[in-house]
Amino acid sequence: MSMDRIRELIDRMTLREKLGQLQIVFRPKLEDAAELVRAGLGSVFWPPSAAATNSLQRVAVEESRLGIPVLVGLDVIHGQRTIAPVPLAQAAGFDPALVTELAALAAAEARSGGVTWTFSPMADISRDPRWGRVVEGFGEDVHLTSTMVRAMVRGYQGGDLTSRTSLAATAKHFVAYGAPEGGRDYNGVDASDHQLRNVHLEPFRAAVEEGAAGVMAAFNTVAGVPMHANRRLLTGVLKDEWGFDGVVVGDAEGVRNLVAHRVAGDEAAAVVLAFEAGLDVEMGGAPADLTDEALTRIDGRRLDDAVARVLALKERLGLFDDPYVDEDAEITEPSARSRRLVRRAAARACVLLRNDGTLPLGSPRRVVVTGPYADSTDHLGAWTQYFGARAGTIADRLRDRLPDAVLEILPGVGFLDEDGSGIPAVVAAAHSADVVVICAGEPSALSGEAASRSDLRLPGRQEDLIRAVAGTGTPFVVVLESGRPLVVADWIEHAPTVVAAWHGGTEAPAAIVDVLLGDEDPAGRLPMSWPRSVGQIPIHYAHENTGRPATTGGTLSADETDVGLHGPDNLQDKFTSKYLDLELGPQFSFGHGSSYATFACGSPTVSREHVECSALDAGAAVTVSLDVTNTSARSGDDVVQVYVEDVVASVAPPVRRLVAFERRTLTPGETASFTFEIGRDQLGFWMTDAAQPRFVVEPGVFRLHVGSTLASMQSVELLVS
Ligand code: BGC
């Protein structure tokens, strides 16, 4: 259908039919859905079957007045039938090609059941791990998040949305939803233009550039203006400045929420405000009560533009030509191939936080498996509720893999309760074991939407269990599953071997066992910093230097408490940016991680030490290269990261920011050369001093820090003139 045909169709629509196309109704019953679609509803939010979708499409095409097929939307977040690791874990894999494969798998499974539109990826930058939705995104970093957002959009959409294996992707939640005050979900955000442009908007810009079909408005306010009514950002930036020609969908009841936000007196006013601001589809049901009079308050051209966007999406998906799916080809179960893929992904997402050599385990004869995750099946993570997906247990997988060992499975404590009466039995068993595997963490329900926490320690008595096992002197490993960074300060010094495994999905138990036994290398890297204490939050590596950077923290002593003067001696130690009662920096920084193999890095070199701004503007790039050698007797993965430090800029720059990375497997003794392009995009930033922000590269010295962890970086300078 051409644009002309879309216009023709719009010309034939009544106001009510137009409104129908601008709504997605949330989880209606099948019979209600048919009735709504017959009356002209444009989209349903549904966990459907192929047969149910086909019957609904039949009603739409054959029984509604205009015969327009429906969009079927669903939160396909990290898998449909085969559940992949949560997005935060996918980010930890530092492997965008794998993220694309996982999204393509999810798309094929979902589309086979008739879903055409997913509300993913989440492009929000999260720097506050109290916020439960950090699990749904790619962490704290702008470059990592933008890269993964692009990778996921590519995976969902493929090159062609008409393909029976593609889904329309939606970047959400536009914008700054990841920065709610206090980490409390849905709370307000007061971000400057500098922050918006350089941090929160960037991953959305990447999604739009990648061709994402949809963008979802966020629940939060930005500087007092709820995003569902934010004309400046929805229309001004997203549509006008970036040229986004897809569909802006509201979040569930987000339009209705404008009344609670107190910017609309009633729901009709909320609807008018939202559509006028640039929303194209309302999710939930607010407009159902609208009078025609209220509808006519919305500018007619705006309404038609929104309808045209929805119809164009249906056209892009090929629904006008064939809205049906092949019921015999519906995928209802994971396949051997899909299981292999998510198992590999779950293993690659694991981050070796520390290792004293206890891992990999080798061939232990007596193993105690303890902690609430030992025999739990709760590995799927948030947003997996629709199709009854299941995972097994770590205990069962270990039993399969170590048939000759004596395994004692003693959870010892629950996830949340305060009952520590099982700990002594674990301690007794640990005394006669070769190794103890403690499977600890946060159950899936503690992260996700409306799941913010003010305390990020392991819940219940899990920390006591770890300390008790540590007291036995038996070697042990802690496997942590969670949907967010945790505060581990109260036990980490007693635990020399810790793996962060996140919520790994359908095959998490098998993947964790692969890692424990050394079949897979847990060489992921942290996509978010792990704080020492909740009092440090928000914490992230790309902070400003401040006018008084500290070199030490946690130095509170009695005689310092009454120092009142800014004397030259005091200035250095006392009047610096730190907490008196906390060491500097996070427990584990963004980018932290290791491998079972060991690597030696050469010094980084640049292809040229000097480049002109005008050359960068014309597309020139400098390359930075570094050789890495696997110095161990086993294969393993290194993740080389490149950070830029802008030494002097006209706006205080972050101390460093990631601009490139690559994860690669190196065989024993192999030396590999890693090369990265550094051009305008990597060196510039958004300048927001004028009404129209602009992306600039300023002349001066840039330090490029290259290496496998933030702690072991080597640097090389580049002069831009
Ligand atoms: C969430 C969205 C989600 C929508 C539909 C909302 O509550 O914020 O991320 O897509 O529900 O389930």
mmCIF file of C-alpha atoms in Angstrom, residues 197-319:
data_model
loop_
_atom_site.group_PDB
_atom_site.id
_atom_site.type_symbol
_atom_site.label_atom_id
_atom_site.label_comp_id
_atom_site.label_asym_id
_atom_site.label_seq_id
_atom_site.Cartn_x
_atom_site.Cartn_y
_atom_site.Cartn_z
ATOM 1 C CA ARG A 197 21.819 15.194 25.184
ATOM 2 C CA ASN A 198 25.023 13.540 26.308
ATOM 3 C CA VAL A 199 23.527 10.674 28.266
ATOM 4 C CA HIS A 200 19.838 9.845 28.095
ATOM 5 C CA LEU A 201 18.911 10.750 24.534
ATOM 6 C CA GLU A 202 21.879 9.072 22.854
ATOM 7 C CA PRO A 203 20.674 5.439 22.939
ATOM 8 C CA PHE A 204 17.328 6.568 21.519
ATOM 9 C CA ARG A 205 19.079 8.443 18.744
ATOM 10 C CA ALA A 206 20.930 5.203 18.013
ATOM 11 C CA ALA A 207 17.638 3.275 17.899
ATOM 12 C CA VAL A 208 16.111 5.791 15.501
ATOM 13 C CA GLU A 209 19.198 5.685 13.285
ATOM 14 C CA GLU A 210 18.948 1.895 13.272
ATOM 15 C CA GLY A 211 15.368 2.168 11.981
ATOM 16 C CA ALA A 212 13.409 1.168 15.093
ATOM 17 C CA ALA A 213 9.716 1.152 14.188
ATOM 18 C CA GLY A 214 8.519 2.479 17.531
ATOM 19 C CA VAL A 215 9.463 4.634 20.498
ATOM 20 C CA MET A 216 7.572 4.443 23.797
ATOM 21 C CA ALA A 217 7.003 7.501 25.959
ATOM 22 C CA ALA A 218 8.139 7.236 29.580
ATOM 23 C CA PHE A 219 6.051 7.502 32.737
ATOM 24 C CA ASN A 220 8.288 10.138 34.347
ATOM 25 C CA THR A 221 8.410 13.875 34.164
ATOM 26 C CA VAL A 222 11.453 15.668 32.791
ATOM 27 C CA ALA A 223 11.885 19.043 34.452
ATOM 28 C CA GLY A 224 8.255 18.962 35.511
ATOM 29 C CA VAL A 225 6.740 17.979 32.187
ATOM 30 C CA PRO A 226 5.409 14.390 32.008
ATOM 31 C CA MET A 227 6.865 12.651 28.976
ATOM 32 C CA HIS A 228 3.390 11.735 27.694
ATOM 33 C CA ALA A 229 2.742 15.451 27.368
ATOM 34 C CA ASN A 230 6.250 16.545 26.457
ATOM 35 C CA ARG A 231 5.967 18.252 23.113
ATOM 36 C CA ARG A 232 9.496 19.617 23.208
ATOM 37 C CA LEU A 233 11.017 16.130 23.380
ATOM 38 C CA LEU A 234 8.420 13.948 21.609
ATOM 39 C CA THR A 235 7.836 16.246 18.679
ATOM 40 C CA GLY A 236 10.671 18.760 18.843
ATOM 41 C CA VAL A 237 13.595 16.378 19.281
ATOM 42 C CA LEU A 238 12.356 12.913 18.315
ATOM 43 C CA LYS A 239 10.214 13.695 15.303
ATOM 44 C CA ASP A 240 11.330 17.078 14.001
ATOM 45 C CA GLU A 241 15.028 17.061 14.768
ATOM 46 C CA TRP A 242 15.769 13.349 14.323
ATOM 47 C CA GLY A 243 13.166 12.744 11.638
ATOM 48 C CA PHE A 244 11.607 9.760 13.406
ATOM 49 C CA ASP A 245 8.768 8.629 11.143
ATOM 50 C CA GLY A 246 7.621 5.608 13.151
ATOM 51 C CA VAL A 247 5.040 5.273 15.910
ATOM 52 C CA VAL A 248 5.283 6.926 19.331
ATOM 53 C CA VAL A 249 3.349 4.667 21.670
ATOM 54 C CA GLY A 250 2.302 5.572 25.180
ATOM 55 C CA ASP A 251 3.226 3.407 28.127
ATOM 56 C CA ALA A 252 0.460 1.434 29.866
ATOM 57 C CA GLU A 253 -2.090 3.974 31.133
ATOM 58 C CA GLY A 254 0.545 6.679 30.747
ATOM 59 C CA VAL A 255 -1.987 9.040 29.186
ATOM 60 C CA ARG A 256 -4.505 8.469 31.948
ATOM 61 C CA ASN A 257 -1.668 9.055 34.453
ATOM 62 C CA LEU A 258 -1.436 12.676 33.270
ATOM 63 C CA VAL A 259 -4.377 13.327 35.582
ATOM 64 C CA ALA A 260 -2.444 11.969 38.600
ATOM 65 C CA HIS A 261 0.587 13.960 37.438
ATOM 66 C CA ARG A 262 -1.748 16.938 37.819
ATOM 67 C CA VAL A 263 -1.180 18.407 34.403
ATOM 68 C CA ALA A 264 -4.630 17.396 33.116
ATOM 69 C CA GLY A 265 -7.955 17.966 34.869
ATOM 70 C CA ASP A 266 -9.621 14.885 33.387
ATOM 71 C CA GLU A 267 -8.947 12.028 30.997
ATOM 72 C CA ALA A 268 -10.279 13.830 27.949
ATOM 73 C CA ALA A 269 -7.864 16.687 28.618
ATOM 74 C CA ALA A 270 -5.079 14.131 29.103
ATOM 75 C CA VAL A 271 -5.765 12.583 25.702
ATOM 76 C CA VAL A 272 -5.760 15.937 23.961
ATOM 77 C CA LEU A 273 -2.518 16.911 25.698
ATOM 78 C CA ALA A 274 -0.790 13.647 24.774
ATOM 79 C CA PHE A 275 -1.725 13.584 21.101
ATOM 80 C CA GLU A 276 -0.914 17.260 20.735
ATOM 81 C CA ALA A 277 2.498 16.583 22.288
ATOM 82 C CA GLY A 278 3.279 13.968 19.646
ATOM 83 C CA LEU A 279 1.961 10.655 20.955
ATOM 84 C CA ASP A 280 0.567 8.416 18.193
ATOM 85 C CA VAL A 281 -0.865 5.428 20.049
ATOM 86 C CA GLU A 282 -2.371 5.335 23.504
ATOM 87 C CA MET A 283 -1.837 2.123 25.480
ATOM 88 C CA GLY A 284 -4.485 1.205 27.977
ATOM 89 C CA GLY A 285 -7.890 2.604 27.315
ATOM 90 C CA ALA A 286 -8.180 6.254 28.272
ATOM 91 C CA PRO A 287 -9.750 7.450 25.012
ATOM 92 C CA ALA A 288 -12.633 4.980 25.295
ATOM 93 C CA ASP A 289 -14.606 7.572 27.253
ATOM 94 C CA LEU A 290 -13.829 10.419 24.911
ATOM 95 C CA THR A 291 -16.632 12.451 23.456
ATOM 96 C CA ASP A 292 -16.470 13.520 19.828
ATOM 97 C CA GLU A 293 -16.319 17.084 21.087
ATOM 98 C CA ALA A 294 -13.104 16.346 22.971
ATOM 99 C CA LEU A 295 -11.668 14.615 19.916
ATOM 100 C CA THR A 296 -12.253 17.640 17.775
ATOM 101 C CA ARG A 297 -10.046 19.589 20.166
ATOM 102 C CA ILE A 298 -7.070 17.676 18.755
ATOM 103 C CA ASP A 299 -5.682 19.301 15.673
ATOM 104 C CA GLY A 300 -7.010 17.323 12.672
ATOM 105 C CA ARG A 301 -3.678 17.203 10.855
ATOM 106 C CA ARG A 302 -1.974 15.880 13.972
ATOM 107 C CA LEU A 303 -4.602 13.158 14.290
ATOM 108 C CA ASP A 304 -4.198 12.168 10.633
ATOM 109 C CA ASP A 305 -0.429 12.151 10.969
ATOM 110 C CA ALA A 306 -0.710 9.736 13.898
ATOM 111 C CA VAL A 307 -3.089 7.467 11.963
ATOM 112 C CA ALA A 308 -0.795 7.539 8.926
ATOM 113 C CA ARG A 309 2.138 6.412 11.080
ATOM 114 C CA VAL A 310 0.161 3.451 12.414
ATOM 115 C CA LEU A 311 -1.019 2.420 8.955
ATOM 116 C CA ALA A 312 2.494 2.793 7.584
ATOM 117 C CA LEU A 313 3.740 0.408 10.272
ATOM 118 C CA LYS A 314 1.084 -2.134 9.312
ATOM 119 C CA GLU A 315 2.209 -1.710 5.731
ATOM 120 C CA ARG A 316 5.892 -2.107 6.677
ATOM 121 C CA LEU A 317 4.978 -5.365 8.394
ATOM 122 C CA GLY A 318 3.207 -6.623 5.273
ATOM 123 C CA LEU A 319 -0.102 -6.985 7.117
#
